[in-house]
Short mmCIF file of C-alpha atoms and ligand atoms in Angstrom, two decimals:
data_model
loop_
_atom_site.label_atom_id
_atom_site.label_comp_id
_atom_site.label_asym_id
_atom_site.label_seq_id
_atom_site.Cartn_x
_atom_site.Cartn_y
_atom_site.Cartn_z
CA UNK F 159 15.06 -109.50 -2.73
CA UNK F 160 14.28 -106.47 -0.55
CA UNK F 161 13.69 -103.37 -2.66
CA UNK F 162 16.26 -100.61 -2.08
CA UNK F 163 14.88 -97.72 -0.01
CA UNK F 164 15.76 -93.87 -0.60
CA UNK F 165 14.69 -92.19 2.63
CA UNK F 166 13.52 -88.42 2.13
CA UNK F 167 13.32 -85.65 4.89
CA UNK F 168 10.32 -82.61 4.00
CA UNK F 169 11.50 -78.74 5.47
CA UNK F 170 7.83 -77.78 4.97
CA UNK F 171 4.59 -79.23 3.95
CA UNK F 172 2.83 -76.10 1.99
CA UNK F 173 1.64 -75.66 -1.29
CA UNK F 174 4.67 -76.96 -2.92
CA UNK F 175 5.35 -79.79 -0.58
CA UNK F 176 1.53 -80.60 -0.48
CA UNK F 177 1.85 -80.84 -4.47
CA UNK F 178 5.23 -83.64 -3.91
CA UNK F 179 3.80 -85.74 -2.05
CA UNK F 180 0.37 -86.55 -4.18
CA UNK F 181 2.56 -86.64 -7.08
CA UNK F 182 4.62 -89.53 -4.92
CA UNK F 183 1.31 -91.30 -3.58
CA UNK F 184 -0.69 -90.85 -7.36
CA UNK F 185 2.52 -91.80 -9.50
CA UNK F 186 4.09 -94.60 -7.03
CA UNK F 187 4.41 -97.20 -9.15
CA UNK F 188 6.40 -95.77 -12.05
CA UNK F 189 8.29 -93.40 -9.13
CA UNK F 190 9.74 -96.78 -7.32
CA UNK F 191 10.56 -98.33 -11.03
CA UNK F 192 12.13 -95.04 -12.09
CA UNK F 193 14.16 -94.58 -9.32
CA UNK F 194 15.11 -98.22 -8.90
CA UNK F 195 14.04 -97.81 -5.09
CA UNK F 196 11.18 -97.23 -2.92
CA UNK F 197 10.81 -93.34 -2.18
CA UNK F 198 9.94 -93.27 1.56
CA UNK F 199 9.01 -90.12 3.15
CA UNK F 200 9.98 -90.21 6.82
CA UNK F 201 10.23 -86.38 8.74
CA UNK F 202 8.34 -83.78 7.69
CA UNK F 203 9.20 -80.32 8.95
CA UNK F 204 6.64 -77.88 9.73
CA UNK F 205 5.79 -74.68 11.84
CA UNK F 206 1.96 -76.21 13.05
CA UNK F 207 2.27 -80.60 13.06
CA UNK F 208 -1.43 -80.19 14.03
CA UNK F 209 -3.09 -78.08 10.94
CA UNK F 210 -5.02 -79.61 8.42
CA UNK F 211 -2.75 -80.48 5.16
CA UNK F 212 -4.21 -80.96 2.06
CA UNK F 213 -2.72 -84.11 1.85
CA UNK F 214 -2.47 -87.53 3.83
CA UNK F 215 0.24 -87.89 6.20
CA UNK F 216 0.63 -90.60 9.09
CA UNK F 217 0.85 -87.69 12.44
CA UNK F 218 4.13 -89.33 13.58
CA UNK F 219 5.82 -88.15 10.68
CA UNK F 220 5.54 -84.38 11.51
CA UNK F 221 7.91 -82.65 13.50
CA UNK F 222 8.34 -78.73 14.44
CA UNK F 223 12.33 -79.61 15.47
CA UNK F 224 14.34 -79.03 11.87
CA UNK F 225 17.15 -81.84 13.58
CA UNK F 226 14.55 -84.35 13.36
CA UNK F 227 15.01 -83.96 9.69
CA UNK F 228 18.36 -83.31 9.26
CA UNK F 229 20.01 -85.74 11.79
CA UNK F 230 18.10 -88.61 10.86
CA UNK F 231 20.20 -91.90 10.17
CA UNK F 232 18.27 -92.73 7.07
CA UNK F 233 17.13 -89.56 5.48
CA UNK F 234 19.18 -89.60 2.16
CA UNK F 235 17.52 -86.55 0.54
CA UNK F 236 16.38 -83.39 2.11
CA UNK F 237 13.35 -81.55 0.34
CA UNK F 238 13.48 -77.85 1.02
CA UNK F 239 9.70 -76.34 0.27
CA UNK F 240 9.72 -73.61 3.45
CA UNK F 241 10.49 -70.49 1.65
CA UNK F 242 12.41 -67.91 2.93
CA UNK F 243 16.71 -67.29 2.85
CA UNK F 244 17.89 -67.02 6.76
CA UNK F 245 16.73 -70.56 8.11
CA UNK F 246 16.53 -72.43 5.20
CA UNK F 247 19.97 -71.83 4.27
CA UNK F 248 21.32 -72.90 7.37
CA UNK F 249 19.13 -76.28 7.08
CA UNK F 250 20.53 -76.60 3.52
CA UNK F 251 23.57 -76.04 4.70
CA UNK F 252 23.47 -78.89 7.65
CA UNK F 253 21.96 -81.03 5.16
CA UNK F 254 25.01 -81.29 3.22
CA UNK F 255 27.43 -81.32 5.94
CA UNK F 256 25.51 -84.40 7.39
CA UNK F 257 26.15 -85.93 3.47
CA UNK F 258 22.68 -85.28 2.60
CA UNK F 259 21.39 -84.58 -1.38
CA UNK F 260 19.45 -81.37 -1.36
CA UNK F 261 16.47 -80.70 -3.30
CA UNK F 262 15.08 -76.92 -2.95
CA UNK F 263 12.57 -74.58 -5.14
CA UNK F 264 13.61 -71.67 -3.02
CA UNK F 265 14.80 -69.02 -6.44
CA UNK F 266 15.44 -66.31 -3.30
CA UNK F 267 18.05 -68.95 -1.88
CA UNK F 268 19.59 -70.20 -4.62
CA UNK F 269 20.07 -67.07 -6.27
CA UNK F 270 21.43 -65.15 -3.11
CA UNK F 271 23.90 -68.34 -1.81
CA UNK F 272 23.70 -70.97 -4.57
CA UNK F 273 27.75 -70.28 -4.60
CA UNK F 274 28.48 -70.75 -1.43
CA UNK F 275 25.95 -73.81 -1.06
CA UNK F 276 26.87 -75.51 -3.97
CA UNK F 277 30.81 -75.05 -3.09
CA UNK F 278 29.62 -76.90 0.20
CA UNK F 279 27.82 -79.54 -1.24
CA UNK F 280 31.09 -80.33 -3.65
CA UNK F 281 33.02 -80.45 -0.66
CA UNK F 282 30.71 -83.24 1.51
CA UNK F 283 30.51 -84.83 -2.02
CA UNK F 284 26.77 -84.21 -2.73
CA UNK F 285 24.69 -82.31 -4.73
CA UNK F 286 21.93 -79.40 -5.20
CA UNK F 287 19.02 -80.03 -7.77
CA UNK F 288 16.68 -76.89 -7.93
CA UNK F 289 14.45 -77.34 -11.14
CA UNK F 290 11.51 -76.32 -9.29
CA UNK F 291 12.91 -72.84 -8.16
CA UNK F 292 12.38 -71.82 -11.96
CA UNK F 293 9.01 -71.87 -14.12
CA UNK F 294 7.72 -74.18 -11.89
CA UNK F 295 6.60 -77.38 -13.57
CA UNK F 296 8.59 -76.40 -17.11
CA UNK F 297 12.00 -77.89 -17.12
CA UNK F 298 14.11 -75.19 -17.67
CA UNK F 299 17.29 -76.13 -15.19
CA UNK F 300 17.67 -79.58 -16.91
CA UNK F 301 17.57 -78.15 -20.31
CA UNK F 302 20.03 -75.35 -19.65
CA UNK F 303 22.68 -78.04 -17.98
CA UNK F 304 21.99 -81.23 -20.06
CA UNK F 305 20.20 -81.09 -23.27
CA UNK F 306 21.53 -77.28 -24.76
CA UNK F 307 25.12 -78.25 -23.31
CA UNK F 308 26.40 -78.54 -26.82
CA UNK F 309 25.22 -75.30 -27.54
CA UNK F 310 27.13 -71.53 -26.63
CA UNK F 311 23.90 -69.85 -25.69
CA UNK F 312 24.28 -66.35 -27.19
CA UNK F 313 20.62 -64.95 -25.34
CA UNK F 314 17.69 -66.77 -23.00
CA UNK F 315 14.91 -64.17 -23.03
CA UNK F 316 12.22 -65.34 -20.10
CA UNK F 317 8.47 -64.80 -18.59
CA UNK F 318 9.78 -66.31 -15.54
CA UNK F 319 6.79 -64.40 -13.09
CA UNK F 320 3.33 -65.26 -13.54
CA UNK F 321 1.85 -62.49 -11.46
CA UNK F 322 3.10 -60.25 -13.81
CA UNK F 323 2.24 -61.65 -16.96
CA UNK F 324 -1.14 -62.32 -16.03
CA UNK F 325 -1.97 -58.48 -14.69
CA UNK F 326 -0.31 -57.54 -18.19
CA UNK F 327 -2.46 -60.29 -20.17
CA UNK F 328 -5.48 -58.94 -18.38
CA UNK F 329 -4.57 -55.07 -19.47
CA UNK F 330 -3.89 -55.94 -23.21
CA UNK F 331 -6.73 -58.62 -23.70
CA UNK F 332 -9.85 -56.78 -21.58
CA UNK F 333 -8.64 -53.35 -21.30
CA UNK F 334 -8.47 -54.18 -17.45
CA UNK F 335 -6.78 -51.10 -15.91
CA UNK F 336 -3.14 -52.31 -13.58
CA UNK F 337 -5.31 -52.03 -10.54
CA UNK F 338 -8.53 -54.10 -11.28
CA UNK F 339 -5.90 -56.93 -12.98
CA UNK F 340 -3.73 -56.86 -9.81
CA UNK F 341 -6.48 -57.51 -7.47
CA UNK F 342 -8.23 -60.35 -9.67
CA UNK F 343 -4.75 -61.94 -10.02
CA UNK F 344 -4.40 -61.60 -5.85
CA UNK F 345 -8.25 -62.95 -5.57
CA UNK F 346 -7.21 -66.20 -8.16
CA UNK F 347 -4.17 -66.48 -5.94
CA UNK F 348 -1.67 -66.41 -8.78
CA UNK F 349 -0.17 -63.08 -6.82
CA UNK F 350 0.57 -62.76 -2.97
CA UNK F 351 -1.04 -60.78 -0.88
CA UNK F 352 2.51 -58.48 -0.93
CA UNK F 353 3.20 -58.90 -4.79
CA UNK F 354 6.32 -56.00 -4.23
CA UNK F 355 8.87 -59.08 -5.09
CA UNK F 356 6.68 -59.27 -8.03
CA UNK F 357 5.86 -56.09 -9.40
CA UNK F 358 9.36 -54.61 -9.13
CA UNK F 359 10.76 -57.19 -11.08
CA UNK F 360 13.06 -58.82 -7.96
CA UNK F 361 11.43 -61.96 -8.25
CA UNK F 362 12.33 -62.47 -12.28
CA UNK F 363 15.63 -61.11 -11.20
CA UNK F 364 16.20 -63.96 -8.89
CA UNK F 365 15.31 -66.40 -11.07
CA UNK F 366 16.88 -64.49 -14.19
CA UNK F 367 20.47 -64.83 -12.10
CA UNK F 368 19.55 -69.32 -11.98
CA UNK F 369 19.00 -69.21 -15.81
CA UNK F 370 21.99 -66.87 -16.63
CA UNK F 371 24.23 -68.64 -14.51
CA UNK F 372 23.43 -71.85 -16.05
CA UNK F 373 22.89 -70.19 -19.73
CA UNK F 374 26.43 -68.35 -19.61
CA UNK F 375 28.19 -70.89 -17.90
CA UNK F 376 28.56 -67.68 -15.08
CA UNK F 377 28.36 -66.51 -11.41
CA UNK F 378 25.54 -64.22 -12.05
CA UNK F 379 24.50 -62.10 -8.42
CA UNK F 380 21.29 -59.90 -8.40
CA UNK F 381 23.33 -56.90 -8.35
CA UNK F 382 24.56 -57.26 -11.25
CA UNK F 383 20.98 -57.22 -12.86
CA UNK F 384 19.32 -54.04 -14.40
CA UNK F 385 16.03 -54.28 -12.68
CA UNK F 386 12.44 -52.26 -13.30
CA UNK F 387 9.44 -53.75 -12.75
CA UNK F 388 5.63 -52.88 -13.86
CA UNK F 389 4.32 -50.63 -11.31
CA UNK F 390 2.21 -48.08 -12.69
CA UNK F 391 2.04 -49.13 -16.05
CA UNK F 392 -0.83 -47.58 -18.08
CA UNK F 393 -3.06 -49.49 -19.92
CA UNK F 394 -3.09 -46.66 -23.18
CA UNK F 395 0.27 -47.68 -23.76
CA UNK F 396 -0.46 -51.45 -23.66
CA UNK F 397 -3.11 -50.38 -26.09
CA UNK F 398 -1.29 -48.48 -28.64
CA UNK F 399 1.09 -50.91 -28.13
CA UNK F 400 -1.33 -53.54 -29.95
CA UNK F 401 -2.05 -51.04 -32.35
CA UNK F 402 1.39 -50.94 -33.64
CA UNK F 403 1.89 -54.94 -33.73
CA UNK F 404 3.43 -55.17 -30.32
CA UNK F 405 2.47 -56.60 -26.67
CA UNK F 406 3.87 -55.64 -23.75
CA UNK F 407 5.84 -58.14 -21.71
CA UNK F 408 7.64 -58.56 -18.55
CA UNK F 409 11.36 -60.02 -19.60
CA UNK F 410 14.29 -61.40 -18.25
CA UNK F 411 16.71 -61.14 -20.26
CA UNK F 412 20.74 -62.59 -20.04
CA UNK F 413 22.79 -61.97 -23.27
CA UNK F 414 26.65 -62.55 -23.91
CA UNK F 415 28.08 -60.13 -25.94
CA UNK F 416 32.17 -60.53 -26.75
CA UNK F 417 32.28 -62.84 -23.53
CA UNK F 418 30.47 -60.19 -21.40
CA UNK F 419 27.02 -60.59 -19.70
CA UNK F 420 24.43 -58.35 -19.94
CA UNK F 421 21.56 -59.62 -17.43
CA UNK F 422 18.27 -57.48 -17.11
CA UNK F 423 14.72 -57.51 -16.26
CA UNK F 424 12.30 -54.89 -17.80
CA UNK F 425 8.77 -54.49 -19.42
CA UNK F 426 9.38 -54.41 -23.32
CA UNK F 427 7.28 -54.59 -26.40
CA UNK F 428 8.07 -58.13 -28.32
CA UNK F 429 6.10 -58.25 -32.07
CA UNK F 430 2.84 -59.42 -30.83
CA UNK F 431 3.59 -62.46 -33.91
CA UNK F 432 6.74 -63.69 -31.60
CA UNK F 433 6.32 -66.88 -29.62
CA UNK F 434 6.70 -65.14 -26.52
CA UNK F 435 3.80 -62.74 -27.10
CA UNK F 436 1.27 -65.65 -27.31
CA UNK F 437 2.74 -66.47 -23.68
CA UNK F 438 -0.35 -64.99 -21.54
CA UNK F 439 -1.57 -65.12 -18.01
CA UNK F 440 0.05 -67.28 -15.33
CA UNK F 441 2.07 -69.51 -17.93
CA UNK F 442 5.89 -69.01 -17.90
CA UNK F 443 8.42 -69.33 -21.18
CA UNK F 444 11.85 -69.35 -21.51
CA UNK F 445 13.15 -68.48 -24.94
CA UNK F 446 16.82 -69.62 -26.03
CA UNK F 447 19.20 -68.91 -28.55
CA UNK F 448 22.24 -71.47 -29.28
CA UNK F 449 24.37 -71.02 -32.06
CA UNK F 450 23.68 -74.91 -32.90
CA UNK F 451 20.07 -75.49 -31.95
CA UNK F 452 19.14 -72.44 -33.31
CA UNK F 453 15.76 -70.44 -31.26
CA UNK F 454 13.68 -73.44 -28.94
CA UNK F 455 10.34 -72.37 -26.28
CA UNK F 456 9.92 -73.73 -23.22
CA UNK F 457 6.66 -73.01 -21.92
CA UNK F 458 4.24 -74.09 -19.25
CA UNK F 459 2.84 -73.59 -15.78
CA UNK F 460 4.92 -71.33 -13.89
CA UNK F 461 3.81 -72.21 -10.36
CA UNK F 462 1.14 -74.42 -8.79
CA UNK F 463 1.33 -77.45 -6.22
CA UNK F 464 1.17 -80.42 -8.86
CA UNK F 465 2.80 -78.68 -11.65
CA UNK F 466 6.09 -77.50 -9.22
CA UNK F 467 5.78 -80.73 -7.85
CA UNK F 468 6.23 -82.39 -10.70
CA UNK F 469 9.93 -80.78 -10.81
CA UNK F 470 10.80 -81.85 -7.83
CA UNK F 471 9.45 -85.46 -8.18
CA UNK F 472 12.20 -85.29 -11.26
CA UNK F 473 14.39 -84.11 -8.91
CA UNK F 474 14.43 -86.99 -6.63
CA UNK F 475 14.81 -89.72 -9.56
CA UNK F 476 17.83 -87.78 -10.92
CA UNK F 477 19.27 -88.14 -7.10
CA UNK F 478 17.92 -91.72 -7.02
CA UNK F 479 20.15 -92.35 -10.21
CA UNK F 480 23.18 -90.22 -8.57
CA UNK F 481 22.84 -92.58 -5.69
CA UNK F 482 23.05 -95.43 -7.96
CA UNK F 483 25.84 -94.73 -10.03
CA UNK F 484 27.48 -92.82 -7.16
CA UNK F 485 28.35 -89.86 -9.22
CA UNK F 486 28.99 -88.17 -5.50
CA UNK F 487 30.83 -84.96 -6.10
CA UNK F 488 29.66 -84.11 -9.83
CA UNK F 489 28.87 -80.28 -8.81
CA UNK F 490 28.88 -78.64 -12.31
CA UNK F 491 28.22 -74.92 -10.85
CA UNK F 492 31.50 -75.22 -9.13
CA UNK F 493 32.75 -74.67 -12.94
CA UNK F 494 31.45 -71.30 -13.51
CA UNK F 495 33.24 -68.37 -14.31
CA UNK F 496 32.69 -64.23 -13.33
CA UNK F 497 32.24 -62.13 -16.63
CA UNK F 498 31.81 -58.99 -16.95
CA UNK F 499 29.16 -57.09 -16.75
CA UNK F 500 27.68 -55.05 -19.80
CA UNK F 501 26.23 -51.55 -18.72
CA UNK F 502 23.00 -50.66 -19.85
CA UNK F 503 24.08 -47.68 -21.58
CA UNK F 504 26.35 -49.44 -23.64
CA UNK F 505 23.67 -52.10 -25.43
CA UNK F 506 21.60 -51.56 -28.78
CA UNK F 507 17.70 -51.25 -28.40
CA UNK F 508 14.90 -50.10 -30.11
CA UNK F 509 12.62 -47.79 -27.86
CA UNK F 510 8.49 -46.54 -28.08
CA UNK F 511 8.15 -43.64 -26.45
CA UNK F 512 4.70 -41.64 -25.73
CA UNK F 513 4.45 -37.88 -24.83
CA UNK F 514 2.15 -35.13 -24.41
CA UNK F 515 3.43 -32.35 -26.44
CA UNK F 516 1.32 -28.76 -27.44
CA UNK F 517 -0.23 -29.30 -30.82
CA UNK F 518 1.37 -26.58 -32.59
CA UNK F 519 3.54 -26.79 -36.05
CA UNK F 520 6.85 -27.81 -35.80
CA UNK F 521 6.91 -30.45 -33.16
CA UNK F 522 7.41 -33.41 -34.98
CA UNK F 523 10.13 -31.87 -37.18
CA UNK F 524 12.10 -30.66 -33.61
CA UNK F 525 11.51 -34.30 -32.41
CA UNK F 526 12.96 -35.68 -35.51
CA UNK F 527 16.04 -33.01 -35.88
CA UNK F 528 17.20 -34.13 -31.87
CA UNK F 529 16.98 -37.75 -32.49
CA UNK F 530 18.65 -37.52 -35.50
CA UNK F 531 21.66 -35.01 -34.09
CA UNK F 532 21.70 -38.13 -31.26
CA UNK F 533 22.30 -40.96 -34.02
CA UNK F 534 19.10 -41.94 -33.53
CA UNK F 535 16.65 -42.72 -36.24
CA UNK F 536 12.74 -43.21 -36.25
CA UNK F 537 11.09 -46.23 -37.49
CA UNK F 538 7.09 -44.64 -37.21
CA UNK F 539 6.06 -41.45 -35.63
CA UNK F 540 2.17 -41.06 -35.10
CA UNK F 541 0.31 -38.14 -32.97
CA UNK F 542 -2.87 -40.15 -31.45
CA UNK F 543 -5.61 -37.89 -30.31
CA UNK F 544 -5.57 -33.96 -29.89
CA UNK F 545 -7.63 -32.27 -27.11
CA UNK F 546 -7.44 -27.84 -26.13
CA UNK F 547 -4.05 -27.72 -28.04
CA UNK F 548 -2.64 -31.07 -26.44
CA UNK F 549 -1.29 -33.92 -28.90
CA UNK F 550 -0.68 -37.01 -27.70
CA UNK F 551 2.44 -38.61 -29.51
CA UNK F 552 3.91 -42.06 -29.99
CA UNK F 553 6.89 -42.88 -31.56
CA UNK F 554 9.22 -45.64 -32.26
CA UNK F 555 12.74 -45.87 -32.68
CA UNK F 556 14.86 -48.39 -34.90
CA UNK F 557 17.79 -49.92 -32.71
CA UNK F 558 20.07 -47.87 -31.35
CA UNK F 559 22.81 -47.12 -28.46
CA UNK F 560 20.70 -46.68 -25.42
CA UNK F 561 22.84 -43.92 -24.14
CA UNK F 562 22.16 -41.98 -27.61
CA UNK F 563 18.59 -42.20 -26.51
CA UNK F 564 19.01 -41.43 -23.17
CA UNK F 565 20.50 -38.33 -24.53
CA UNK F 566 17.96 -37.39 -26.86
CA UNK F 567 15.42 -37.87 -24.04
CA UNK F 568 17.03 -35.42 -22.14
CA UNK F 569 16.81 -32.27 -24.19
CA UNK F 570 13.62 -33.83 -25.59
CA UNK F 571 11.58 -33.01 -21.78
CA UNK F 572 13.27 -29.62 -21.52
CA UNK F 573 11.47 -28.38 -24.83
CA UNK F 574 8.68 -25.79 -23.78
CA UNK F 575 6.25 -27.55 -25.99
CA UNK F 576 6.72 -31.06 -24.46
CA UNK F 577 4.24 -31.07 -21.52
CA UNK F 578 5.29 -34.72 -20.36
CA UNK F 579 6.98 -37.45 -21.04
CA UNK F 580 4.54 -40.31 -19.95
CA UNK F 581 6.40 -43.45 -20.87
CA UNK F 582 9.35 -45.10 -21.92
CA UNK F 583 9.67 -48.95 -23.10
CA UNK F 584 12.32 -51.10 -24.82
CA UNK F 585 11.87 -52.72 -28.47
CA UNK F 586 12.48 -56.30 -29.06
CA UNK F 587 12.36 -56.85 -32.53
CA UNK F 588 13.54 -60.24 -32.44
P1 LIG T 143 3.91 -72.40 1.73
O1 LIG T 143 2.64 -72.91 1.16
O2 LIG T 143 3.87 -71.13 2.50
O3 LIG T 143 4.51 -73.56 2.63
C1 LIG T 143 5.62 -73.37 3.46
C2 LIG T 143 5.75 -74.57 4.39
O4 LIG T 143 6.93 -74.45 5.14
C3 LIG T 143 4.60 -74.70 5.39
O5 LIG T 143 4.27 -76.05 5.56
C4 LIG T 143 5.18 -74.14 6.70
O6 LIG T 143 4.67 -74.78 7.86
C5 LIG T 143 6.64 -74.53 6.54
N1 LIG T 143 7.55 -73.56 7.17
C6 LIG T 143 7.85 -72.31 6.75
N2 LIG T 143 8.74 -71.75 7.58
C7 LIG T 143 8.98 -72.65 8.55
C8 LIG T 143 9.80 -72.67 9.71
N3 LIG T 143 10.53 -71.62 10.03
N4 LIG T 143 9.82 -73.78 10.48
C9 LIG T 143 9.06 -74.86 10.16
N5 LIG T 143 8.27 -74.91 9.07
C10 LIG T 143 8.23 -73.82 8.28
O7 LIG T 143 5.00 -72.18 0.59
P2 LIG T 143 5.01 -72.83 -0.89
O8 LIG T 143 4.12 -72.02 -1.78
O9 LIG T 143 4.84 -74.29 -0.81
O10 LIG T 143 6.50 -72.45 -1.36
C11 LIG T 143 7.61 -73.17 -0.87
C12 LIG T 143 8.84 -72.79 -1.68
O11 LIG T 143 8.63 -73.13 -3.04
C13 LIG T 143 9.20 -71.30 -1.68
O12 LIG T 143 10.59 -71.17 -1.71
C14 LIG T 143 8.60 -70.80 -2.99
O13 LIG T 143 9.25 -69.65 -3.51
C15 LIG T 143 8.84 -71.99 -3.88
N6 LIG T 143 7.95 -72.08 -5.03
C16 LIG T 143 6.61 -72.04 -4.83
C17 LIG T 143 5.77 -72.17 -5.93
C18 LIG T 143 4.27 -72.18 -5.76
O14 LIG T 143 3.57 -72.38 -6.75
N7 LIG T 143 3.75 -72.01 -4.55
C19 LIG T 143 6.31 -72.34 -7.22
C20 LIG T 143 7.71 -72.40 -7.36
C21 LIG T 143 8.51 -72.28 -6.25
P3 LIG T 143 3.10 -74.62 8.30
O15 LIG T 143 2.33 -75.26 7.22
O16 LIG T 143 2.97 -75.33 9.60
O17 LIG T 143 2.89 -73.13 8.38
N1 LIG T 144 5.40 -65.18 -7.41
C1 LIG T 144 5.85 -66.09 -8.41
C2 LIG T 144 5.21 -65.71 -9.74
C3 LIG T 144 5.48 -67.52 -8.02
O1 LIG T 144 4.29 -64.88 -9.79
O2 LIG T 144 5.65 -66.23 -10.76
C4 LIG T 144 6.40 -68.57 -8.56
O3 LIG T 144 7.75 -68.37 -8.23
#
């Protein structure tokens, strides 16, 4: 008998794409036994059909006309690897209305329209799978939909953005200062030539809004996110930092707290003992509480041609099985709910804090006395170094309200001997 063929469109043929299609020709065998059905690749969409790939394609295949791929009589999946929001969400979106099963690991699109695409694929009775928009090669999506779905999910705390975590690896384990890291990172091609996304924190924040929405069962839209990145950050903090038993980390973090969501992205100190300090350079890691499983890792490559590649390939067996048991229709984001949002103001943390203060008596005492009148209350107060009357001092905070903080701050940098306040980070104890 004639094997069953699942025909599969490409919109692009980069890095990503590239990484699909090896996996497909290196892994054929158990692909086609997996998926009950030869996986036959047959448009591929891309801006130049006559550059060099880094893979081998038969010419005919490649097209620069996107309705080549998304009219085509027997394309039953459309891979979306182009990048971008404007054009590939109206390809997406033709896709499904042409009853096509989507497959994208574009985090900017799917955390900007996943709504409004996934409400379109329920109603043309297909389906979005988007494991590779996330931590690249670690499952993450699957988890969060499948194997935690007994769970309520009470926090997810993520290093969902390589670029960072590898400049902030660099600082804490070679002393590297932000710039030297940045630019070996950008030479190693872990971070793009324009790392803005990536610095600021709007990339995490993209992908924090995939994991929350999933984690908290929850429409979760970038504005709704708290968002500060790691421009500027100084490596003496990252260093005293160590000193105290901590290591600076970019998060993303998504909470529920009395059925509200509190999503946010922001460097913070984590104990450098916790699993997610040991999570250095490029490598990703998703951390989740559920009040059954308890605390689990996932942690991995966060990018890379093979390793996102290798989500995708999953991808296409899950919509090989879909096709098989013709689940059509089975949309679980449909199901999601709005909660409200949590202000930032309102949530517990503890905070290090370094200033430059005059070295005279009396300072620590006034810096105790107006956190203390704030409710807040000191868990280790050190003065580091002392040079022509200037004290450098570090302090950190147990938790407290952040708004008590915020308040203490305040009167804190109009005191004549406080010189500067040169930086400000959020405690995770645990
Ligand atoms: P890439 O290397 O820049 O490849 C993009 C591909 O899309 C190229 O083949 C390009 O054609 C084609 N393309 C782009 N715009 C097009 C247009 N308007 N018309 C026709 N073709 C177009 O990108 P990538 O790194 O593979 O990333 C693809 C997606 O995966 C992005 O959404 C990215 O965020 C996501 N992602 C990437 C990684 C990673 O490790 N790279 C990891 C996770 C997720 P030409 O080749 O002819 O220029
Ligand atoms: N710019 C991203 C990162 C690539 O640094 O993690 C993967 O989305």
């Amino acid at each position: 008998m004639e094997k069953r063929k699942i025909g599969v469109g490409f919109l692009g043929l980069g890095t990503v794409g590239s990484g699909v299609l090896e996996i497909l020709q290196m892994n054929r065998e158990q692909v086609t036994r997996r998926a009950g059905a030869e996986i036959e690749v047959r448009k591929i969409l891309v801006r130049d059909p006559h550059k060099k790939r880094a893979v081998n394609v038969n010419n005919d295949l490649y097209t620069s006309d996107a309705d080549e791929v998304l009219d085509h009589p027997e394309i039953d999946v459309v891979v979306e690897v182009m990048g971008g929001v404007d054009e590939a969400k109206k390809y997406v979106k033709k896709a499904l209305q042409n009853k096509k099963y989507v497959i994208t690991a574009n985090k900017d699109l799917m955390a900007t329209s996943g709504a409004e695409l996934m409400l379109l694929a329920g109603e043309y009775e297909r389906n979005i799978y988007y494991e590779a928009s996330v931590g690249g090669g670690i499952p993450l999506i699957r988890p969060l939909k499948h194997s935690l779905s007994g769970n309520r999910i009470s926090r997810i705390i993520g290093i969902i953005n390589g670029t960072t975590n590898y400049i902030l690896s660099k600082m804490s384990l070679e002393n590297m200062d932000f710039e030297t890291a940045l630019a070996e990172a950008q030479e190693k091609g872990f971070a793009e030539q324009d790392p803005s996304n990536d610095l600021e924190g709007k990339d995490a924040g993209y992908k924090l809004c995939i994991l929350a929405g999933l984690a908290f069962n929850s429409r979760v839209n970038y504005e709704d996110l708290y968002v500060d990145g790691i421009n500027g950050i100084d490596k003496r903090d990252i260093a005293y930092a160590r000193e105290l038993g901590f290591t600076l980390k970019l998060l993303a973090i998504g909470e529920e707290i009395d059925g509200a969501l509190a999503p946010r992205v922001h460097p913070a100190l984590v104990p450098s003992t916790h699993p997610l300090a040991g999570v250095l350079f490029e490598n990703n890691a998703l951390y989740v509480t559920g009040n059954a499983v308890g605390e689990v890792m996932f942690f991995g490559p966060g990018a890379g041609a093979l390793p996102t590649g290798s989500s995708i390939v999953a991808d296409l067996l899950d919509v090989a099985h879909e096709m098989r048991c013709q689940e059509e229709g089975s949309v679980m984001e449909l199901h999601f709910q709005d909660k409200t949002i949590i202000s930032m103001d309102k949530l517990h943390s503890a905070f290090f804090l370094r200033l430059q203060a005059k070295d005279q008596p009396g300072v620590f005492a006034s810096l105790a006395t107006t956190f203390g009148n704030e409710n807040v209350s000191l868990d280790m107060i050190i003065q580091k170094s002392s040079t022509e009357g200037q004290a450098e001092i570090v302090l950190v905070t147990h938790e407290v309200e952040e708004k008590n903080f915020n308040r203490a701050v305040d009167k804190i940098r109009d005191f004549s001997y406080v010189r500067r306040i040169n930086s400000i980070f959020r405690v995770i104890k645990t």
